[in-house]
Amino acid sequence: MAGGKMDILDRPPLDRYDFSRMANMWEKLVLEIVADMIERREMCDCQDCVLDTSALALNSLPTRYWILGSYDAFCPPEKFTEDSMNVRLAQEAVMRAYQLVSQNPHH
């Protein structure tokens, strides 16, 4: 796929749907942890290291999607992102990912 995700979403019949409401809850957790590490100067803040770390961490976690604005009776998004086990798993994934990235940075 040459153009990426947005190109496919601009193509009929998918152009009729609002995919911006679909979100991976792990992404929210991972990016919050990465942001905290950057603010504490615990990781390189260049784009390559941030994107590589985020992608590696997300690829190591099971994908978990929600449709934002919909009520999920079993596990609302807030419960997922505030769960201490999920936070710990995301932290471990980011730390492992950054360790790999820092050993072989692309900058």
Tab-separated table of C-alpha atoms in Angstrom:
chain	number	residue	atom	x	y	z
A	1	MET	CA	0.000	0.000	0.000
A	2	ALA	CA	1.781	3.110	-1.204
A	3	GLY	CA	-0.326	5.898	0.312
A	4	GLY	CA	-1.174	4.525	3.735
A	5	LYS	CA	-4.195	4.178	5.953
A	6	MET	CA	-5.871	7.467	5.075
A	7	ASP	CA	-5.863	6.733	1.342
A	8	ILE	CA	-7.881	3.555	1.840
A	9	LEU	CA	-10.359	5.424	4.044
A	10	ASP	CA	-10.897	8.003	1.302
A	11	ARG	CA	-11.912	5.270	-1.146
A	12	PRO	CA	-15.532	4.197	-1.678
A	13	PRO	CA	-17.293	2.547	0.017
A	14	LEU	CA	-15.212	3.245	3.153
A	15	ASP	CA	-15.339	7.017	2.627
A	16	ARG	CA	-18.911	6.963	4.006
A	17	TYR	CA	-17.838	5.893	7.495
A	18	ASP	CA	-16.263	7.722	10.433
A	19	PHE	CA	-13.260	5.588	11.355
A	20	SER	CA	-11.927	8.327	13.639
A	21	ARG	CA	-14.213	6.911	16.345
A	22	MET	CA	-12.318	3.605	16.302
A	23	ALA	CA	-9.387	3.619	18.743
A	24	ASN	CA	-6.836	1.148	20.056
A	25	MET	CA	-6.791	1.611	23.838
A	26	TRP	CA	-3.219	0.341	24.111
A	27	GLU	CA	-2.158	3.233	21.874
A	28	LYS	CA	-3.475	5.748	24.409
A	29	LEU	CA	-1.570	4.066	27.256
A	30	VAL	CA	1.662	3.626	25.293
A	31	LEU	CA	1.696	7.230	24.065
A	32	GLU	CA	1.040	8.552	27.591
A	33	ILE	CA	4.004	6.535	28.885
A	34	VAL	CA	6.240	7.674	26.013
A	35	ALA	CA	5.232	11.307	26.650
A	36	ASP	CA	6.070	10.940	30.353
A	37	MET	CA	9.471	9.427	29.523
A	38	ILE	CA	10.250	12.294	27.128
A	39	GLU	CA	9.218	14.886	29.735
A	40	ARG	CA	11.440	13.189	32.356
A	41	ARG	CA	14.260	13.033	29.754
A	42	GLU	CA	14.417	9.257	30.084
A	43	MET	CA	14.465	8.655	26.345
A	44	CYS	CA	15.678	10.271	23.166
A	45	ASP	CA	13.019	12.643	21.872
A	46	CYS	CA	13.887	12.470	18.176
A	47	GLN	CA	11.051	11.389	15.900
A	48	ASP	CA	12.731	8.126	14.889
A	49	CYS	CA	13.222	6.933	18.472
A	50	VAL	CA	9.736	7.996	19.576
A	51	LEU	CA	8.008	6.331	16.609
A	52	ASP	CA	10.178	3.195	16.726
A	53	THR	CA	9.614	2.782	20.474
A	54	SER	CA	5.871	3.369	20.166
A	55	ALA	CA	5.485	0.968	17.238
A	56	LEU	CA	7.558	-1.789	18.865
A	57	ALA	CA	5.651	-1.470	22.136
A	58	LEU	CA	2.259	-1.534	20.392
A	59	ASN	CA	3.250	-4.528	18.266
A	60	SER	CA	4.071	-6.475	21.425
A	61	LEU	CA	0.640	-5.876	22.983
A	62	PRO	CA	-2.661	-7.481	21.979
A	63	THR	CA	-4.765	-5.085	19.940
A	64	ARG	CA	-7.795	-3.768	21.798
A	65	TYR	CA	-10.185	-1.538	19.843
A	66	TRP	CA	-13.193	0.438	21.024
A	67	ILE	CA	-15.694	2.557	19.192
A	68	LEU	CA	-15.469	5.872	21.010
A	69	GLY	CA	-18.767	7.362	22.028
A	70	SER	CA	-20.369	3.937	22.338
A	71	TYR	CA	-21.027	2.471	25.737
A	72	ASP	CA	-19.210	-0.769	26.404
A	73	ALA	CA	-20.984	-2.387	29.350
A	74	PHE	CA	-18.230	-4.921	29.991
A	75	CYS	CA	-15.203	-2.664	29.927
A	76	PRO	CA	-15.557	1.050	29.205
A	77	PRO	CA	-12.403	2.662	27.760
A	78	GLU	CA	-11.690	4.564	30.988
A	79	LYS	CA	-11.671	1.348	32.990
A	80	PHE	CA	-9.214	-0.228	30.537
A	81	THR	CA	-6.757	2.694	30.543
A	82	GLU	CA	-6.902	3.102	34.331
A	83	ASP	CA	-6.512	-0.593	35.163
A	84	SER	CA	-3.190	-1.035	37.006
A	85	MET	CA	-2.423	-4.324	35.233
A	86	ASN	CA	-2.899	-2.721	31.805
A	87	VAL	CA	-0.757	0.261	32.818
A	88	ARG	CA	1.993	-2.088	34.038
A	89	LEU	CA	1.859	-4.159	30.828
A	90	ALA	CA	2.097	-0.999	28.725
A	91	GLN	CA	5.008	0.322	30.818
A	92	GLU	CA	6.893	-2.959	30.429
A	93	ALA	CA	6.253	-2.994	26.674
A	94	VAL	CA	7.550	0.569	26.302
A	95	MET	CA	10.633	-0.123	28.416
A	96	ARG	CA	11.492	-3.267	26.402
A	97	ALA	CA	10.895	-1.421	23.139
A	98	TYR	CA	13.022	1.563	24.119
A	99	GLN	CA	15.825	-0.709	25.267
A	100	LEU	CA	15.898	-2.278	21.782
A	101	VAL	CA	15.636	1.083	20.015
A	102	SER	CA	18.365	2.694	22.117
A	103	GLN	CA	20.734	-0.190	21.318
A	104	ASN	CA	20.264	0.384	17.582
A	105	PRO	CA	18.875	3.899	16.968
A	106	HIS	CA	18.035	5.047	13.434
A	107	HIS	CA	19.437	8.551	13.941
